Tab-separated table of C-alpha atoms and ligand atoms in Angstrom:
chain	number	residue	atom	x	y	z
A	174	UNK	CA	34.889	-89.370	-20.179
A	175	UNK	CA	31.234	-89.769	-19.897
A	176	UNK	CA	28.110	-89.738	-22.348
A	177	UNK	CA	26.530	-87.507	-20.383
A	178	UNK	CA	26.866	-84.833	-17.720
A	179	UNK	CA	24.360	-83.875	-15.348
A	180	UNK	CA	24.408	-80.554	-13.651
A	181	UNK	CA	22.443	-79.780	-10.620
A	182	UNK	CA	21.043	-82.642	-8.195
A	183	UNK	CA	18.552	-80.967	-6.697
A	184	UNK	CA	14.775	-83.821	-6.819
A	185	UNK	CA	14.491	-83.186	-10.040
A	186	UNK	CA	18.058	-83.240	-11.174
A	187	UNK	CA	18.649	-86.307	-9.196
A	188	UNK	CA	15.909	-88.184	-10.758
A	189	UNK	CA	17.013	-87.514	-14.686
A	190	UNK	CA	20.489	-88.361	-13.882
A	191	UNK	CA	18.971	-91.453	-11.893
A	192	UNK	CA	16.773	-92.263	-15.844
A	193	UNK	CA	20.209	-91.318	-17.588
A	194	UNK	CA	21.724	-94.403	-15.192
A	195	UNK	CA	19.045	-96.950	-15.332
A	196	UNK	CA	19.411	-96.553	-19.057
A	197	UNK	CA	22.792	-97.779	-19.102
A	198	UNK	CA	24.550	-94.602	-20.061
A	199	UNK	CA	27.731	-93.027	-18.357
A	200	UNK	CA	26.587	-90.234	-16.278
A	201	UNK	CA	28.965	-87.309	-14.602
A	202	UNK	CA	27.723	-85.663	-12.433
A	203	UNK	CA	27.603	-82.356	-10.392
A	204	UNK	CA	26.397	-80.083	-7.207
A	205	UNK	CA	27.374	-77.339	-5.085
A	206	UNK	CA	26.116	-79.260	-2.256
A	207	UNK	CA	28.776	-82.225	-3.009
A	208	UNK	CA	26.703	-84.828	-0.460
A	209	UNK	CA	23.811	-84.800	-2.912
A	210	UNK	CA	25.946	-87.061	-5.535
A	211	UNK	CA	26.567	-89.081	-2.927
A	212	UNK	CA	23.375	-91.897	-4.279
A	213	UNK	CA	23.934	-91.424	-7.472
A	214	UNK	CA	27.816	-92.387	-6.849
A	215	UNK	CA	26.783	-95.463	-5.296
A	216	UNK	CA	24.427	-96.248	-8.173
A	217	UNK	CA	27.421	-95.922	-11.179
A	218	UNK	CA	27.744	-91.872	-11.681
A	219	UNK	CA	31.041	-90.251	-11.817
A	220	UNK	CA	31.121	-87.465	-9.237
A	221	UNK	CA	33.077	-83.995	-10.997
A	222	UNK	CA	34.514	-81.996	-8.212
A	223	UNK	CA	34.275	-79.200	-10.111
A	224	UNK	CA	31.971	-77.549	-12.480
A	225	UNK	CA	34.460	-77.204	-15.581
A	226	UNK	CA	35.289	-80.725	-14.842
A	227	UNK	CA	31.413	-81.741	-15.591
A	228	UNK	CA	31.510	-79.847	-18.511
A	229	UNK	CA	34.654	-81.208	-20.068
A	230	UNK	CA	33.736	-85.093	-19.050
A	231	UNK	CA	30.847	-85.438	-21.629
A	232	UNK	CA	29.439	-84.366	-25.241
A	233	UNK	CA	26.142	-83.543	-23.665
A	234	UNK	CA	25.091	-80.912	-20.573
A	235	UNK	CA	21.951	-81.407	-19.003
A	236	UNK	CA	21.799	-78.343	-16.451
A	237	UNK	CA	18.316	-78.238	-14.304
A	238	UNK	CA	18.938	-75.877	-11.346
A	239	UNK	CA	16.660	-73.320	-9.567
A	240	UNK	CA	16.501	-70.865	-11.955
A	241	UNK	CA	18.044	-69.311	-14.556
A	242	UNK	CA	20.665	-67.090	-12.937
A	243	UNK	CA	21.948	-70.305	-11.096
A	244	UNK	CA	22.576	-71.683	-14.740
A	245	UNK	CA	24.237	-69.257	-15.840
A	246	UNK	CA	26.075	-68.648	-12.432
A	247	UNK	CA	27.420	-72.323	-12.341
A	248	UNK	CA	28.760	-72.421	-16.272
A	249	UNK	CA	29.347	-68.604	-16.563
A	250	UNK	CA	33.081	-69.264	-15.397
A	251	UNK	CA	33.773	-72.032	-17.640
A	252	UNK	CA	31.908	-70.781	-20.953
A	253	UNK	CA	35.056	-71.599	-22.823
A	254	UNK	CA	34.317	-75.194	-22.123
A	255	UNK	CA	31.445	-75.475	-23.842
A	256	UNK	CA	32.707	-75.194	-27.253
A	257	UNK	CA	31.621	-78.584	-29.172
A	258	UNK	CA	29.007	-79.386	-26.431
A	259	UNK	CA	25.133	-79.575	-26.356
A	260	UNK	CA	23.849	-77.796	-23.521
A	261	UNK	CA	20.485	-79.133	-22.578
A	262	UNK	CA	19.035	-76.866	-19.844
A	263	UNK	CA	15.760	-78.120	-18.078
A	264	UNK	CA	15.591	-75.142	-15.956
A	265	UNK	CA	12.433	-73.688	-15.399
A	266	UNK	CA	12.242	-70.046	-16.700
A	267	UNK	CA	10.921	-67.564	-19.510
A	268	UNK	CA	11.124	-67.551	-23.226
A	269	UNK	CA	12.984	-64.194	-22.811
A	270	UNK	CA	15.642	-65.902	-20.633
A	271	UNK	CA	15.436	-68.941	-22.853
A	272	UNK	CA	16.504	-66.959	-25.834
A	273	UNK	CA	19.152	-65.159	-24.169
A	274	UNK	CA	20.772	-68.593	-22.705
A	275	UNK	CA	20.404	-69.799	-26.242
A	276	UNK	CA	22.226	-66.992	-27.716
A	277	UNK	CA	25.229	-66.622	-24.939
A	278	UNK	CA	25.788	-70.573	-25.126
A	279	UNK	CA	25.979	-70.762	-28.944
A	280	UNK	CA	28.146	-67.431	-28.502
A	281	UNK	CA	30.543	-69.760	-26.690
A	282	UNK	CA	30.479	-72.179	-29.582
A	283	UNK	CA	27.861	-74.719	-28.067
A	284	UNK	CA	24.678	-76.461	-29.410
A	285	UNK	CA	21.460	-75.065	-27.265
A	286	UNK	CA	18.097	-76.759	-26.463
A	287	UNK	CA	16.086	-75.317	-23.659
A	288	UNK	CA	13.013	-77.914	-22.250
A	289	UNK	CA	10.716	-77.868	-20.053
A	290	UNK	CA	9.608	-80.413	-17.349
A	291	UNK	CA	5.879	-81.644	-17.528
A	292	UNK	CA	6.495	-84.015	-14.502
A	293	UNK	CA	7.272	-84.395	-11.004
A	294	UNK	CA	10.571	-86.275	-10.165
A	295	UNK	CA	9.069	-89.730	-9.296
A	296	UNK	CA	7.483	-89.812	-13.258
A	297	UNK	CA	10.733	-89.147	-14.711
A	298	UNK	CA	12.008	-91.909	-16.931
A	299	UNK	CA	8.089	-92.985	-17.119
A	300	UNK	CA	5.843	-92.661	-20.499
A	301	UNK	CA	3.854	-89.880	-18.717
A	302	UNK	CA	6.699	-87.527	-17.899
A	303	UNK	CA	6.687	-85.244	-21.008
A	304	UNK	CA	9.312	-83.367	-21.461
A	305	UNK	CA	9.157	-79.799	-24.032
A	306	UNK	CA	12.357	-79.223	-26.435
A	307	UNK	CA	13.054	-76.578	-28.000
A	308	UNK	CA	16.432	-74.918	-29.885
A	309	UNK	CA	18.754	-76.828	-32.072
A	310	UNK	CA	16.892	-79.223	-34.391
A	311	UNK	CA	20.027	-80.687	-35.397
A	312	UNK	CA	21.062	-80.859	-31.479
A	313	UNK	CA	18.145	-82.443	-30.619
A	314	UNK	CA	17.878	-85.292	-33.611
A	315	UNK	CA	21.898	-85.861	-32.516
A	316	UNK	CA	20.633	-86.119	-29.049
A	317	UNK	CA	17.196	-87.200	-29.107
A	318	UNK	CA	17.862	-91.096	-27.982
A	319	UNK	CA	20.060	-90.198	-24.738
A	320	UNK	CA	17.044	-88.028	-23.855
A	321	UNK	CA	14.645	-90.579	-24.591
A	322	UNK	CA	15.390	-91.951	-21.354
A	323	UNK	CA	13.474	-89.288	-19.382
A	324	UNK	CA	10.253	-89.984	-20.477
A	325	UNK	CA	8.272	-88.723	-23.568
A	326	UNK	CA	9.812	-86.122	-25.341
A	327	UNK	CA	8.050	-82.856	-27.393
A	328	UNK	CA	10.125	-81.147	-29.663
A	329	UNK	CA	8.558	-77.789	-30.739
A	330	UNK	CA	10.943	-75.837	-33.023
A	331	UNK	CA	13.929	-73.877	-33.285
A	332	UNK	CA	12.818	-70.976	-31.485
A	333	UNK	CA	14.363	-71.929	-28.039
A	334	UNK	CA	11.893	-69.895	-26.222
A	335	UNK	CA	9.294	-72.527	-27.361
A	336	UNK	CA	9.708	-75.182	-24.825
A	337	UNK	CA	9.160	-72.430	-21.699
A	338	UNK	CA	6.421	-70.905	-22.952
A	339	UNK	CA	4.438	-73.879	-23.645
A	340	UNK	CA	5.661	-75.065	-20.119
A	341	UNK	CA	4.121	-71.698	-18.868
A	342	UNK	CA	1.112	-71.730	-20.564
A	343	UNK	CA	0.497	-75.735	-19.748
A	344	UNK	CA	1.060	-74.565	-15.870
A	345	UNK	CA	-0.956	-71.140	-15.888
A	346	UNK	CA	-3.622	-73.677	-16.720
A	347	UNK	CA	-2.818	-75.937	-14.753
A	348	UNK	CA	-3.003	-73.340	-11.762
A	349	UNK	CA	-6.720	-72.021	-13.202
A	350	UNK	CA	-7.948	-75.603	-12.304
A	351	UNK	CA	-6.324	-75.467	-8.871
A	352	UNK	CA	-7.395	-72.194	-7.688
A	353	UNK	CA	-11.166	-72.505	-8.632
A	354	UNK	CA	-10.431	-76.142	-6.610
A	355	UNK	CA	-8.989	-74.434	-3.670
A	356	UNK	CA	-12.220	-72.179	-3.733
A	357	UNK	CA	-14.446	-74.645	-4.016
A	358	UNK	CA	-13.114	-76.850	-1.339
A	359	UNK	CA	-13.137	-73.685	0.818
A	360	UNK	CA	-16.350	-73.220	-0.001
A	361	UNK	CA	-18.009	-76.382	0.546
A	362	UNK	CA	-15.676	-76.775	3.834
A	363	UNK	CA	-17.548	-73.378	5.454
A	364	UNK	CA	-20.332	-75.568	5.280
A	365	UNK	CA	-18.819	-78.772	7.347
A	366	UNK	CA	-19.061	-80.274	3.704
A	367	UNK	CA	-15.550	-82.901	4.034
A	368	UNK	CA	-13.159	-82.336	1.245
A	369	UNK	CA	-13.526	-86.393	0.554
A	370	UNK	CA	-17.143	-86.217	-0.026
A	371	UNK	CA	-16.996	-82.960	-2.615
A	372	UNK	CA	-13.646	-84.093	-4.744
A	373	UNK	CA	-15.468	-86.560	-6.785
A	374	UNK	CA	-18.123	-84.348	-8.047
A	375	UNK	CA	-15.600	-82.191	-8.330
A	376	UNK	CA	-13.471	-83.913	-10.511
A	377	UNK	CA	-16.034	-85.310	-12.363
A	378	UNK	CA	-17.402	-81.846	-13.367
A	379	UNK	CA	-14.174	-80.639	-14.087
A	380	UNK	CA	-13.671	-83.301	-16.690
A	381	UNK	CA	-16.692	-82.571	-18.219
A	382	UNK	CA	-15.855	-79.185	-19.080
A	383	UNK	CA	-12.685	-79.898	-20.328
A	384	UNK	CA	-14.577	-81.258	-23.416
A	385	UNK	CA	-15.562	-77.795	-24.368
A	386	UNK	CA	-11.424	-76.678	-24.871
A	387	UNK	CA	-11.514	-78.065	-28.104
A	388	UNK	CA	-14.685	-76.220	-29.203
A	389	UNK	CA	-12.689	-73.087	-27.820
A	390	UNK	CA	-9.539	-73.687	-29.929
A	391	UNK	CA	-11.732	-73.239	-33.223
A	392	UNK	CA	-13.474	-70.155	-32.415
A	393	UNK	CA	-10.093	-68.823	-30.899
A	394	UNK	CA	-8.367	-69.744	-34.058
A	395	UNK	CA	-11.650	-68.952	-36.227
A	396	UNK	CA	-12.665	-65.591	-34.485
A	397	UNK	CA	-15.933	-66.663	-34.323
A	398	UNK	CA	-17.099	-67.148	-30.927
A	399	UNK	CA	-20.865	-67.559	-31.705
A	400	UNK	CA	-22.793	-69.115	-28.665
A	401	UNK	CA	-24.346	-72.426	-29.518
A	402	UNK	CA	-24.199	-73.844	-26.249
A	403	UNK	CA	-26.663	-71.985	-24.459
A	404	UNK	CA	-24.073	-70.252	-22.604
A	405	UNK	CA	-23.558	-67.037	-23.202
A	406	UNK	CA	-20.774	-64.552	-21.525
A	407	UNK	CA	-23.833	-62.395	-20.609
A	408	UNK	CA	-25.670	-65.289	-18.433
A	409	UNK	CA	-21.941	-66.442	-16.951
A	410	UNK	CA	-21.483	-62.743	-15.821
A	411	UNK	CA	-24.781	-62.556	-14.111
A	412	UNK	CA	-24.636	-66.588	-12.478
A	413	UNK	CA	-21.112	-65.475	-11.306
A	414	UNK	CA	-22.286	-62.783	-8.884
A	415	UNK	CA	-23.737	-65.651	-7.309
A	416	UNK	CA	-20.683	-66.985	-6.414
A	417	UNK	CA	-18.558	-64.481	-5.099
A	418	UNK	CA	-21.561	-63.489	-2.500
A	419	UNK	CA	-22.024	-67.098	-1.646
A	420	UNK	CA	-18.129	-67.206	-0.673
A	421	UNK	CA	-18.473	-63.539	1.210
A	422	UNK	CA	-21.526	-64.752	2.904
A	423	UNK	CA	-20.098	-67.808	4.000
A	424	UNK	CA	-17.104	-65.744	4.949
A	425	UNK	CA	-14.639	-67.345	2.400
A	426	UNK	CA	-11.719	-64.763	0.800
A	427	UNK	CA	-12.811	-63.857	-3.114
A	428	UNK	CA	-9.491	-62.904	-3.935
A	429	UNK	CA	-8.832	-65.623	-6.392
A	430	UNK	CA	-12.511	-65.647	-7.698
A	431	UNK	CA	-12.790	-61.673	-8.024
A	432	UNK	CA	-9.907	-61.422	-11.250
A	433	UNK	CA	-12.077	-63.406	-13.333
A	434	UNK	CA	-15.387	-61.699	-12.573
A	435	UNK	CA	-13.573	-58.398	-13.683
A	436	UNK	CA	-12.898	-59.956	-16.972
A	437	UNK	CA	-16.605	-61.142	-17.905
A	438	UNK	CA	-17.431	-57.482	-17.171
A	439	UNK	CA	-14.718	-56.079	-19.348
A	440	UNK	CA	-16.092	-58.431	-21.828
A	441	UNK	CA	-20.206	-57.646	-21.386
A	442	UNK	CA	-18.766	-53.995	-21.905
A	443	UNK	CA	-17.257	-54.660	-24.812
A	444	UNK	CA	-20.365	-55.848	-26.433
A	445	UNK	CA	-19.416	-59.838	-26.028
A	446	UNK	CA	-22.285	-60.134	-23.899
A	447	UNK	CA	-23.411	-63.159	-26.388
A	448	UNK	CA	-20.635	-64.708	-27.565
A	449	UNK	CA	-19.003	-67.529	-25.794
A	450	UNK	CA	-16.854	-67.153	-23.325
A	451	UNK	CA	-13.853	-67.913	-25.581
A	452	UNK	CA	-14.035	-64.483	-26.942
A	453	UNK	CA	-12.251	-63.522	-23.507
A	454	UNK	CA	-8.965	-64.482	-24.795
A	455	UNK	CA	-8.660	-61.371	-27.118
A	456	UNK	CA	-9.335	-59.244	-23.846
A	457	UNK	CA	-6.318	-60.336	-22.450
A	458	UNK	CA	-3.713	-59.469	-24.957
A	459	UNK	CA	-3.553	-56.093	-23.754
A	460	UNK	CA	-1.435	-54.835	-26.794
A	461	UNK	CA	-3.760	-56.066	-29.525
A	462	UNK	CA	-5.783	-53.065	-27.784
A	463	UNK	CA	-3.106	-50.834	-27.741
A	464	UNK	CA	-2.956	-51.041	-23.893
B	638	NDP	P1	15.612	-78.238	-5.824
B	638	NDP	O1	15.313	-77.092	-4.948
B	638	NDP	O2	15.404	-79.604	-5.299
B	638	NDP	O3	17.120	-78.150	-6.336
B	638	NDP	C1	17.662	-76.924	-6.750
B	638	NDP	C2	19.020	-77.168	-7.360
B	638	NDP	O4	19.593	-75.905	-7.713
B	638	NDP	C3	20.009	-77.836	-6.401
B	638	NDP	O5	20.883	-78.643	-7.149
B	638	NDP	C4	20.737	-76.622	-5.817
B	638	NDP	O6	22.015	-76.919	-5.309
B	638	NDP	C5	20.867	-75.789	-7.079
B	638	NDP	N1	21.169	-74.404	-6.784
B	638	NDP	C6	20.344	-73.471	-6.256
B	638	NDP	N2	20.980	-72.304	-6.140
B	638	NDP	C7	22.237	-72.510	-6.618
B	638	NDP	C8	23.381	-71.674	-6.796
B	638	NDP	N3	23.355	-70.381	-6.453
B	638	NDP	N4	24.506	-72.229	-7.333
B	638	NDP	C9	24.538	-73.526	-7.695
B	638	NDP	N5	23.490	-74.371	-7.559
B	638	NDP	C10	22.367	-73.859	-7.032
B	638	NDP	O7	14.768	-77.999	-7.154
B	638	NDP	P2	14.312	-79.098	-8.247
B	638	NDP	O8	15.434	-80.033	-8.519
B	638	NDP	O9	13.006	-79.644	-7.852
B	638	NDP	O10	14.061	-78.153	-9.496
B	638	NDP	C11	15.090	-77.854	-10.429
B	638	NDP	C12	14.442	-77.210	-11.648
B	638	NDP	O11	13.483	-78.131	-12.209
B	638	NDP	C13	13.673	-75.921	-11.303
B	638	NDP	O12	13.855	-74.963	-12.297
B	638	NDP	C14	12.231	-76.394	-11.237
B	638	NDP	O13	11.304	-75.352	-11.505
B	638	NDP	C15	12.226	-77.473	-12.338
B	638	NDP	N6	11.129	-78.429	-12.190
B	638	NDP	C16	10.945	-79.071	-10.993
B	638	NDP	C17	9.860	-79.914	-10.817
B	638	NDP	C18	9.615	-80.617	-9.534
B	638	NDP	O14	8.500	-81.155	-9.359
B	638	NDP	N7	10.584	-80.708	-8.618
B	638	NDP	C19	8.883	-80.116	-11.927
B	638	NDP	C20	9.241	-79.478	-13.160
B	638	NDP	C21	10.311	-78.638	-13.262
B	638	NDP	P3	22.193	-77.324	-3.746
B	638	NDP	O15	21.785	-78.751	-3.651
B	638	NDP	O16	23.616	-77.060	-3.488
B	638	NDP	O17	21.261	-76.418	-2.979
């Protein structure tokens, strides 16, 4: 027996059961591709040659494999296992398919918690790896110190779809900053401007507008998206023109700049033209508008 199993030692498996290890605990592990345990063996884990053998060697399943239908391809056949067991599944997936893990593992008598991953592998078992619970509170307090060992941990409520959609939403972000990057670098490259020389204005002006978000959060939450930064959706509409001819001139795809462009005219139309450009947000939830 084992404290804790490990399912899935793929990078990112591989470095939480590495966290579980340096910790001290007693990690089993497991992976279809067998020569993957083959460090971790060397470094104090128990290797399961089976799946139902992972399951049954410790109190506490941590699964993180591709998706979700790997998840519940690997522990489908031994569901009967579970019973008495916290399944911990650091997948990356949906709230949707968060729920419905949630309900078919508790259906086979287990504790759920779904998380998600705010990390790369190399942070894991660092301060700055964050990792997003949701699911069982009593799971998670039970639990709560084993995890500990993978770096900071967030839990968000009993709703197991929590953790993935704050994961999602944290990303979709995340991928806002590095498309307008990837334009601008394209940009700026078009003109024989190196990427070396641009970054740090880049990031520097990028960091200065992320001290607007928190103005945003109140007049999201408020409603009130008055303009009293001299920065109206009306003048942002008409100064972004700018830039998508600037990138066709300079012979640079709009494709990820057009989608937002679209939006600041749906919102002009709609009579936002001088609010702030936080009054966007409604325009996206498509059923608040009966879409
Ligand atoms: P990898 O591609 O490195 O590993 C994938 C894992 O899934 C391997 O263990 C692989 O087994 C297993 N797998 C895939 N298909 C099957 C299957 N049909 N049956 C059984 N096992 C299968 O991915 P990561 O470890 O990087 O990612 C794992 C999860 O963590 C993903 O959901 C990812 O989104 C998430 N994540 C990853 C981050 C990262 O930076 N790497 C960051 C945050 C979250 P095998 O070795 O046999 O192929």
């Amino acid at each position: 027996m084992s404290e804790i199993t490990v399912i899935g030692l793929g990078a990112m498996g591989t470095a939480l059961a590495e966290a579980f290890l340096n910790q001290g605990y007693s990690v089993t592990v497991w992976n279809r591709s067998p020569a993957k345990a083959e460090a971790l063996a060397a470094k104090g884990a128990i290797v399961a040659v089976s799946v139902e053998e992972a399951v049954r060697s410790s109190p506490l399943i941590v699964t993180c494999l591709l998706v979700y239908d790997t998840v519940r391809e690997a522990l489908g056949p031994v569901a009967a296992a579970l019973s008495g067991r916290t399944v911990v599944n650091l997948t990356n997936g949906t709230p949707e398919q968060a729920r419905e893990m949630s309900d078919w593992a508790i259906s086979h008598g287990a504790d759920y918690i779904d998380g998600g991953i705010m990390a790369v592998p190399p942070m894991i078992g660092g301060p700055h790896a964050l990792i997003l619970y949701s699911g069982s509170s009593q799971a998670f307090d039970a639990c709560s110190g084993q995890l500990g060992a993978l770096g900071t941990s967030k839990y968000l409520g009993e709703d197991a779809g929590l953790a993935p959609l704050y994961d999602i939403s944290l990303l979709t972000g995340m991928y806002g900053m590095f498309a307008g990057t990837l334009q601008a670098l394209a940009l700026t490259g078009a003109a024989g401007i190196p990427a070396g020389a641009f970054m740090p204005l880049l990031a520097s002006w990028l960091q200065a507008m992320q001290g607007l978000l928190p103005k945003w959060a109140e007049q999201i939450d408020s409603g009130d998206h008055t303009s009293d930064v001299v920065s109206n959706l009306g003048m942002q509409a008409d100064a972004y023109v700018n830039l998508i001819d600037a990138s066709r001139s300079a012979d640079v795809s709009t494709e990820l700049v057009l989608p937002m462009q679209s939006l600041m005219k749906r919102g002009v139309a709609a009579g936002q033209a001088n609010a702030d450009l936080s009054s966007l947000v409604a325009l996206l939830r498509l059923s608040k508008q009966g879409a």
